[in-house]
PDB file of C-alpha atoms in Angstrom:
ATOM      1  CA  MET A   9      -3.327 125.159 -69.930  1.00  0.00           C
ATOM      2  CA  THR A  10      -5.016 128.035 -68.207  1.00  0.00           C
ATOM      3  CA  GLU A  11      -5.320 127.822 -64.501  1.00  0.00           C
ATOM      4  CA  GLU A  12      -8.933 127.789 -63.314  1.00  0.00           C
ATOM      5  CA  ARG A  13      -9.648 130.700 -61.043  1.00  0.00           C
ATOM      6  CA  PRO A  14     -11.507 130.029 -57.820  1.00  0.00           C
ATOM      7  CA  ARG A  15     -15.079 131.200 -57.886  1.00  0.00           C
ATOM      8  CA  ALA A  16     -15.832 134.389 -56.046  1.00  0.00           C
ATOM      9  CA  GLU A  17     -18.110 133.676 -53.134  1.00  0.00           C
ATOM     10  CA  GLU A  18     -21.600 134.985 -53.554  1.00  0.00           C
ATOM     11  CA  THR A  19     -22.123 137.895 -51.228  1.00  0.00           C
ATOM     12  CA  GLN A  20     -25.208 137.670 -49.098  1.00  0.00           C
ATOM     13  CA  PRO A  21     -27.020 140.889 -48.163  1.00  0.00           C
ATOM     14  CA  ALA A  22     -26.305 141.991 -44.611  1.00  0.00           C
ATOM     15  CA  ARG A  23     -28.938 140.895 -42.155  1.00  0.00           C
ATOM     16  CA  ILE A  24     -30.788 143.414 -39.986  1.00  0.00           C
ATOM     17  CA  ARG A  25     -29.711 143.350 -36.344  1.00  0.00           C
ATOM     18  CA  VAL A  26     -32.828 143.447 -34.158  1.00  0.00           C
ATOM     19  CA  ALA A  27     -33.189 143.487 -30.372  1.00  0.00           C
ATOM     20  CA  VAL A  28     -36.325 143.327 -28.219  1.00  0.00           C
ATOM     21  CA  ILE A  29     -37.148 145.084 -24.936  1.00  0.00           C
ATOM     22  CA  GLU A  30     -40.513 143.711 -23.768  1.00  0.00           C
ATOM     23  CA  ASP A  31     -41.588 142.762 -20.247  1.00  0.00           C
ATOM     24  CA  HIS A  32     -44.583 140.542 -21.110  1.00  0.00           C
ATOM     25  CA  PRO A  33     -43.120 136.993 -21.250  1.00  0.00           C
ATOM     26  CA  LEU A  34     -45.627 135.473 -23.682  1.00  0.00           C
ATOM     27  CA  TYR A  35     -45.521 138.380 -26.125  1.00  0.00           C
ATOM     28  CA  ARG A  36     -41.725 138.556 -25.842  1.00  0.00           C
ATOM     29  CA  ARG A  37     -41.377 134.855 -26.733  1.00  0.00           C
ATOM     30  CA  SER A  38     -43.784 135.230 -29.665  1.00  0.00           C
ATOM     31  CA  VAL A  39     -41.865 138.150 -31.140  1.00  0.00           C
ATOM     32  CA  GLU A  40     -38.555 136.360 -30.533  1.00  0.00           C
ATOM     33  CA  ARG A  41     -39.795 133.316 -32.470  1.00  0.00           C
ATOM     34  CA  VAL A  42     -41.021 135.435 -35.410  1.00  0.00           C
ATOM     35  CA  LEU A  43     -37.696 137.264 -35.656  1.00  0.00           C
ATOM     36  CA  ALA A  44     -35.621 134.083 -35.308  1.00  0.00           C
ATOM     37  CA  GLU A  45     -37.504 132.559 -38.262  1.00  0.00           C
ATOM     38  CA  SER A  46     -36.961 135.580 -40.554  1.00  0.00           C
ATOM     39  CA  PRO A  47     -33.967 134.946 -42.872  1.00  0.00           C
ATOM     40  CA  ASP A  48     -32.990 138.619 -43.188  1.00  0.00           C
ATOM     41  CA  ILE A  49     -32.918 139.271 -39.435  1.00  0.00           C
ATOM     42  CA  GLU A  50     -30.098 138.655 -36.967  1.00  0.00           C
ATOM     43  CA  LEU A  51     -31.702 138.370 -33.542  1.00  0.00           C
ATOM     44  CA  GLY A  52     -29.809 140.059 -30.733  1.00  0.00           C
ATOM     45  CA  ALA A  53     -30.683 140.858 -27.135  1.00  0.00           C
ATOM     46  CA  VAL A  54     -34.169 139.890 -25.947  1.00  0.00           C
ATOM     47  CA  VAL A  55     -34.723 141.386 -22.496  1.00  0.00           C
ATOM     48  CA  ASP A  56     -37.436 142.715 -20.196  1.00  0.00           C
ATOM     49  CA  SER A  57     -36.063 146.151 -19.259  1.00  0.00           C
ATOM     50  CA  VAL A  58     -33.771 148.946 -20.382  1.00  0.00           C
ATOM     51  CA  ALA A  59     -31.432 148.134 -17.463  1.00  0.00           C
ATOM     52  CA  ARG A  60     -30.956 144.570 -18.741  1.00  0.00           C
ATOM     53  CA  PHE A  61     -30.500 145.906 -22.272  1.00  0.00           C
ATOM     54  CA  HIS A  62     -27.519 147.966 -21.063  1.00  0.00           C
ATOM     55  CA  VAL A  63     -25.904 144.784 -19.716  1.00  0.00           C
ATOM     56  CA  GLU A  64     -26.282 142.973 -23.069  1.00  0.00           C
ATOM     57  CA  ARG A  65     -24.190 145.580 -24.965  1.00  0.00           C
ATOM     58  CA  GLN A  66     -26.145 145.269 -28.218  1.00  0.00           C
ATOM     59  CA  PRO A  67     -24.050 146.606 -31.157  1.00  0.00           C
ATOM     60  CA  PRO A  68     -25.007 150.222 -32.074  1.00  0.00           C
ATOM     61  CA  GLY A  69     -27.159 150.688 -35.148  1.00  0.00           C
ATOM     62  CA  SER A  70     -29.577 147.874 -34.285  1.00  0.00           C
ATOM     63  CA  VAL A  71     -33.335 148.169 -34.673  1.00  0.00           C
ATOM     64  CA  VAL A  72     -34.779 147.860 -31.165  1.00  0.00           C
ATOM     65  CA  LEU A  73     -38.404 146.828 -30.669  1.00  0.00           C
ATOM     66  CA  LEU A  74     -39.385 148.645 -27.494  1.00  0.00           C
ATOM     67  CA  ASP A  75     -42.470 148.423 -25.294  1.00  0.00           C
ATOM     68  CA  LEU A  76     -43.382 151.585 -23.387  1.00  0.00           C
ATOM     69  CA  GLY A  77     -44.839 149.985 -20.237  1.00  0.00           C
ATOM     70  CA  LEU A  78     -41.552 148.657 -18.862  1.00  0.00           C
ATOM     71  CA  PRO A  79     -40.293 148.215 -15.293  1.00  0.00           C
ATOM     72  CA  GLY A  80     -37.808 150.919 -14.318  1.00  0.00           C
ATOM     73  CA  VAL A  81     -37.165 153.357 -17.162  1.00  0.00           C
ATOM     74  CA  ALA A  82     -40.352 153.498 -19.264  1.00  0.00           C
ATOM     75  CA  GLY A  83     -42.249 155.545 -21.843  1.00  0.00           C
ATOM     76  CA  ALA A  84     -40.504 158.349 -23.723  1.00  0.00           C
ATOM     77  CA  ALA A  85     -37.596 158.205 -21.255  1.00  0.00           C
ATOM     78  CA  ALA A  86     -36.906 154.606 -22.331  1.00  0.00           C
ATOM     79  CA  VAL A  87     -37.011 155.643 -25.993  1.00  0.00           C
ATOM     80  CA  LEU A  88     -34.548 158.473 -25.354  1.00  0.00           C
ATOM     81  CA  GLU A  89     -32.144 156.248 -23.413  1.00  0.00           C
ATOM     82  CA  VAL A  90     -32.039 153.539 -26.093  1.00  0.00           C
ATOM     83  CA  CYS A  91     -31.665 156.130 -28.879  1.00  0.00           C
ATOM     84  CA  GLU A  92     -28.720 157.670 -27.037  1.00  0.00           C
ATOM     85  CA  LEU A  93     -26.998 154.261 -27.206  1.00  0.00           C
ATOM     86  CA  GLY A  94     -27.009 154.621 -31.000  1.00  0.00           C
ATOM     87  CA  HIS A  95     -29.997 152.420 -31.876  1.00  0.00           C
ATOM     88  CA  HIS A  96     -33.084 152.874 -34.071  1.00  0.00           C
ATOM     89  CA  VAL A  97     -36.152 152.495 -31.879  1.00  0.00           C
ATOM     90  CA  LEU A  98     -39.382 150.995 -33.185  1.00  0.00           C
ATOM     91  CA  VAL A  99     -42.039 151.173 -30.469  1.00  0.00           C
ATOM     92  CA  VAL A 100     -44.434 148.219 -30.265  1.00  0.00           C
ATOM     93  CA  SER A 101     -46.842 148.999 -27.460  1.00  0.00           C
ATOM     94  CA  ALA A 102     -50.393 148.624 -26.206  1.00  0.00           C
ATOM     95  CA  GLN A 103     -50.106 152.272 -25.121  1.00  0.00           C
ATOM     96  CA  ALA A 104     -51.063 153.784 -28.459  1.00  0.00           C
ATOM     97  CA  GLU A 105     -52.875 156.918 -27.355  1.00  0.00           C
ATOM     98  CA  SER A 106     -52.018 160.117 -29.218  1.00  0.00           C
ATOM     99  CA  GLU A 107     -49.961 161.556 -26.349  1.00  0.00           C
ATOM    100  CA  GLN A 108     -47.795 158.437 -25.970  1.00  0.00           C
ATOM    101  CA  VAL A 109     -47.170 158.193 -29.712  1.00  0.00           C
ATOM    102  CA  LEU A 110     -46.138 161.837 -30.027  1.00  0.00           C
ATOM    103  CA  ALA A 111     -43.939 161.704 -26.926  1.00  0.00           C
ATOM    104  CA  ALA A 112     -42.161 158.555 -28.159  1.00  0.00           C
ATOM    105  CA  ILE A 113     -41.499 159.968 -31.633  1.00  0.00           C
ATOM    106  CA  SER A 114     -40.373 163.292 -30.188  1.00  0.00           C
ATOM    107  CA  ALA A 115     -37.919 161.330 -28.006  1.00  0.00           C
ATOM    108  CA  GLY A 116     -36.393 159.798 -31.136  1.00  0.00           C
ATOM    109  CA  ALA A 117     -38.456 156.709 -32.035  1.00  0.00           C
ATOM    110  CA  LYS A 118     -38.380 155.955 -35.774  1.00  0.00           C
ATOM    111  CA  GLY A 119     -41.739 154.217 -35.732  1.00  0.00           C
ATOM    112  CA  PHE A 120     -44.746 153.189 -33.684  1.00  0.00           C
ATOM    113  CA  LEU A 121     -46.890 150.040 -33.888  1.00  0.00           C
ATOM    114  CA  SER A 122     -49.755 148.864 -31.709  1.00  0.00           C
ATOM    115  CA  LYS A 123     -49.400 145.357 -30.263  1.00  0.00           C
ATOM    116  CA  ASP A 124     -52.229 143.976 -32.406  1.00  0.00           C
ATOM    117  CA  VAL A 125     -50.062 144.423 -35.534  1.00  0.00           C
ATOM    118  CA  ASP A 126     -49.688 141.321 -37.724  1.00  0.00           C
ATOM    119  CA  ILE A 127     -46.383 139.622 -38.507  1.00  0.00           C
ATOM    120  CA  ASP A 128     -46.088 140.975 -42.055  1.00  0.00           C
ATOM    121  CA  GLU A 129     -46.516 144.578 -40.937  1.00  0.00           C
ATOM    122  CA  LEU A 130     -44.059 144.117 -38.066  1.00  0.00           C
ATOM    123  CA  LEU A 131     -41.393 142.887 -40.491  1.00  0.00           C
ATOM    124  CA  THR A 132     -42.230 145.659 -42.980  1.00  0.00           C
ATOM    125  CA  ALA A 133     -41.782 148.273 -40.242  1.00  0.00           C
ATOM    126  CA  ILE A 134     -38.460 146.758 -39.117  1.00  0.00           C
ATOM    127  CA  ARG A 135     -37.122 146.830 -42.684  1.00  0.00           C
ATOM    128  CA  ALA A 136     -38.301 150.413 -43.216  1.00  0.00           C
ATOM    129  CA  VAL A 137     -36.572 151.628 -40.052  1.00  0.00           C
ATOM    130  CA  ALA A 138     -33.409 149.641 -40.846  1.00  0.00           C
ATOM    131  CA  GLU A 139     -33.238 151.386 -44.242  1.00  0.00           C
ATOM    132  CA  GLY A 140     -33.334 154.798 -42.585  1.00  0.00           C
ATOM    133  CA  GLY A 141     -37.059 155.443 -42.951  1.00  0.00           C
ATOM    134  CA  SER A 142     -39.839 155.672 -40.397  1.00  0.00           C
ATOM    135  CA  TYR A 143     -43.088 153.777 -39.920  1.00  0.00           C
ATOM    136  CA  VAL A 144     -46.351 154.425 -38.112  1.00  0.00           C
ATOM    137  CA  SER A 145     -49.047 151.778 -38.453  1.00  0.00           C
ATOM    138  CA  ALA A 146     -52.300 152.801 -40.118  1.00  0.00           C
ATOM    139  CA  VAL A 147     -54.216 152.090 -36.882  1.00  0.00           C
ATOM    140  CA  VAL A 148     -52.021 154.452 -34.860  1.00  0.00           C
ATOM    141  CA  ALA A 149     -52.032 157.122 -37.583  1.00  0.00           C
ATOM    142  CA  GLY A 150     -55.820 156.871 -37.774  1.00  0.00           C
ATOM    143  CA  MET A 151     -56.154 157.491 -34.038  1.00  0.00           C
ATOM    144  CA  ILE A 152     -54.043 160.641 -34.268  1.00  0.00           C
ATOM    145  CA  ILE A 153     -55.911 161.903 -37.320  1.00  0.00           C
ATOM    146  CA  LYS A 154     -59.249 161.250 -35.565  1.00  0.00           C
ATOM    147  CA  ASP A 155     -58.043 163.097 -32.465  1.00  0.00           C
ATOM    148  CA  ASN A 156     -57.012 166.028 -34.645  1.00  0.00           C
ATOM    149  CA  THR A 157     -60.225 166.195 -36.702  1.00  0.00           C
ATOM    150  CA  GLU A 158     -62.392 166.203 -33.577  1.00  0.00           C
ATOM    151  CA  ARG A 159     -60.905 169.567 -32.624  1.00  0.00           C
ATOM    152  CA  PRO A 160     -62.398 172.738 -34.105  1.00  0.00           C
ATOM    153  CA  VAL A 161     -60.543 174.101 -37.139  1.00  0.00           C
ATOM    154  CA  THR A 162     -59.203 177.567 -36.365  1.00  0.00           C
ATOM    155  CA  ARG A 163     -57.285 178.286 -39.562  1.00  0.00           C
ATOM    156  CA  PRO A 164     -57.229 177.153 -43.194  1.00  0.00           C
ATOM    157  CA  GLU A 165     -54.598 174.580 -44.142  1.00  0.00           C
ATOM    158  CA  MET A 166     -51.617 176.039 -45.958  1.00  0.00           C
ATOM    159  CA  GLU A 167     -49.698 173.985 -48.486  1.00  0.00           C
ATOM    160  CA  LEU A 168     -46.092 173.094 -47.689  1.00  0.00           C
ATOM    161  CA  SER A 169     -43.325 173.194 -50.278  1.00  0.00           C
ATOM    162  CA  PRO A 170     -41.628 169.876 -51.178  1.00  0.00           C
ATOM    163  CA  ARG A 171     -38.590 170.853 -49.079  1.00  0.00           C
ATOM    164  CA  GLU A 172     -40.773 171.812 -46.113  1.00  0.00           C
ATOM    165  CA  GLU A 173     -42.476 168.425 -46.386  1.00  0.00           C
ATOM    166  CA  GLN A 174     -39.054 166.744 -46.352  1.00  0.00           C
ATOM    167  CA  VAL A 175     -38.078 168.623 -43.203  1.00  0.00           C
ATOM    168  CA  LEU A 176     -41.405 167.885 -41.503  1.00  0.00           C
ATOM    169  CA  ARG A 177     -41.118 164.189 -42.425  1.00  0.00           C
ATOM    170  CA  LEU A 178     -37.672 164.045 -40.800  1.00  0.00           C
ATOM    171  CA  VAL A 179     -38.959 165.803 -37.679  1.00  0.00           C
ATOM    172  CA  ALA A 180     -41.652 163.115 -37.445  1.00  0.00           C
ATOM    173  CA  ALA A 181     -38.928 160.468 -37.747  1.00  0.00           C
ATOM    174  CA  GLY A 182     -37.354 161.835 -34.562  1.00  0.00           C
ATOM    175  CA  GLU A 183     -34.389 163.575 -36.224  1.00  0.00           C
ATOM    176  CA  ARG A 184     -32.749 166.582 -34.557  1.00  0.00           C
ATOM    177  CA  ASP A 185     -32.071 169.808 -36.451  1.00  0.00           C
ATOM    178  CA  ILE A 186     -28.390 168.914 -36.860  1.00  0.00           C
ATOM    179  CA  ASP A 187     -29.308 165.463 -38.239  1.00  0.00           C
ATOM    180  CA  ILE A 188     -31.813 166.943 -40.695  1.00  0.00           C
ATOM    181  CA  ALA A 189     -29.108 169.316 -41.934  1.00  0.00           C
ATOM    182  CA  ALA A 190     -26.716 166.397 -42.521  1.00  0.00           C
ATOM    183  CA  ILE A 191     -29.354 164.256 -44.269  1.00  0.00           C
ATOM    184  CA  LEU A 192     -30.455 167.066 -46.607  1.00  0.00           C
ATOM    185  CA  ASP A 193     -26.923 168.486 -46.998  1.00  0.00           C
ATOM    186  CA  ILE A 194     -27.942 171.971 -45.893  1.00  0.00           C
ATOM    187  CA  GLY A 195     -26.978 174.194 -42.958  1.00  0.00           C
ATOM    188  CA  VAL A 196     -28.589 173.970 -39.532  1.00  0.00           C
ATOM    189  CA  ARG A 197     -29.653 177.618 -39.854  1.00  0.00           C
ATOM    190  CA  THR A 198     -31.405 176.744 -43.122  1.00  0.00           C
ATOM    191  CA  VAL A 199     -33.210 173.859 -41.415  1.00  0.00           C
ATOM    192  CA  ARG A 200     -34.409 176.193 -38.671  1.00  0.00           C
ATOM    193  CA  GLY A 201     -35.607 178.644 -41.310  1.00  0.00           C
ATOM    194  CA  TYR A 202     -37.722 175.880 -42.878  1.00  0.00           C
ATOM    195  CA  LEU A 203     -39.024 174.940 -39.431  1.00  0.00           C
ATOM    196  CA  ASP A 204     -40.033 178.544 -38.761  1.00  0.00           C
ATOM    197  CA  ARG A 205     -42.020 178.593 -42.033  1.00  0.00           C
ATOM    198  CA  ILE A 206     -43.603 175.229 -41.231  1.00  0.00           C
ATOM    199  CA  ARG A 207     -44.630 176.522 -37.800  1.00  0.00           C
ATOM    200  CA  ASP A 208     -46.116 179.658 -39.353  1.00  0.00           C
ATOM    201  CA  LYS A 209     -48.090 177.606 -41.897  1.00  0.00           C
ATOM    202  CA  THR A 210     -49.320 174.919 -39.487  1.00  0.00           C
ATOM    203  CA  GLY A 211     -49.703 176.892 -36.279  1.00  0.00           C
ATOM    204  CA  GLU A 212     -47.805 174.149 -34.438  1.00  0.00           C
ATOM    205  CA  ARG A 213     -44.949 175.561 -32.372  1.00  0.00           C
ATOM    206  CA  ARG A 214     -43.652 172.472 -30.527  1.00  0.00           C
ATOM    207  CA  ARG A 215     -42.123 169.213 -31.794  1.00  0.00           C
ATOM    208  CA  PRO A 216     -45.016 166.912 -30.733  1.00  0.00           C
ATOM    209  CA  GLY A 217     -47.457 169.163 -32.601  1.00  0.00           C
ATOM    210  CA  LEU A 218     -45.277 169.004 -35.715  1.00  0.00           C
ATOM    211  CA  VAL A 219     -45.191 165.198 -35.476  1.00  0.00           C
ATOM    212  CA  LYS A 220     -48.988 165.118 -35.301  1.00  0.00           C
ATOM    213  CA  GLU A 221     -49.193 167.491 -38.272  1.00  0.00           C
ATOM    214  CA  ALA A 222     -46.878 165.228 -40.305  1.00  0.00           C
ATOM    215  CA  ILE A 223     -49.076 162.223 -39.560  1.00  0.00           C
ATOM    216  CA  ARG A 224     -52.257 164.149 -40.360  1.00  0.00           C
ATOM    217  CA  ARG A 225     -50.832 165.251 -43.723  1.00  0.00           C
ATOM    218  CA  GLY A 226     -49.944 161.648 -44.598  1.00  0.00           C
ATOM    219  CA  LEU A 227     -46.175 162.202 -44.431  1.00  0.00           C
ATOM    220  CA  VAL A 228     -45.987 159.378 -41.880  1.00  0.00           C
ATOM    221  CA  GLY A 229     -48.547 156.604 -41.663  1.00  0.00           C
ATOM    222  CA  GLY A 230     -51.162 155.515 -44.219  1.00  0.00           C
ATOM    223  CA  ALA A 231     -48.837 153.236 -46.170  1.00  0.00           C
ATOM    224  CA  GLY A 232     -46.782 153.853 -43.067  1.00  0.00           C
ATOM    225  CA  ARG A 233     -43.382 154.627 -44.443  1.00  0.00           C
ATOM    226  CA  THR A 234     -41.147 157.558 -45.163  1.00  0.00           C
ATOM    227  CA  SER A 235     -37.679 157.311 -46.611  1.00  0.00           C
TER     228      SER A 235
END
């Protein structure tokens, strides 16, 4: 008589750890409820400031929904501080002007949504960021594209190579040169060579300008996701 082996337990996919830093009580409670009801999300800290977030000691690697208009540390400085704790920042803010978006992404944010985003898009953005991608809502991308097209064109657009597009996409996702090198398995010097060519082709010398160029070219935004 053969002994019956115990069944192997079915492995459930790991849930996405998500925290919220939002100072508006009603909006904070609404987002908290949406996340708590999502089966693939593990809700973590829900606080009203970066200072309180420090106290909660959220495990590194979480997706953090971050408002920009916070008490204390706010704006791009808040993004930078949370990123330095080892988290993936997804900005959800009423401050969706071009300058705020570019500053937040340059500080390391992996995505940017306006506060009028619907539930489905919020969850889509969280999942994209958790998988290592980036996400900019179509509304926000449209604002940046509109801002760009209203300026006079001073030079013809030059086509980027597939590798240059990859590098530019990662810049727009807030990655540093050293991180881009690791992701693409190339040297940092090679990354900087690609960046020099991208700057020559686009005319954009600084990181915020490169982020705007990535959005304008559809490398971030539209469908909203890069991976």
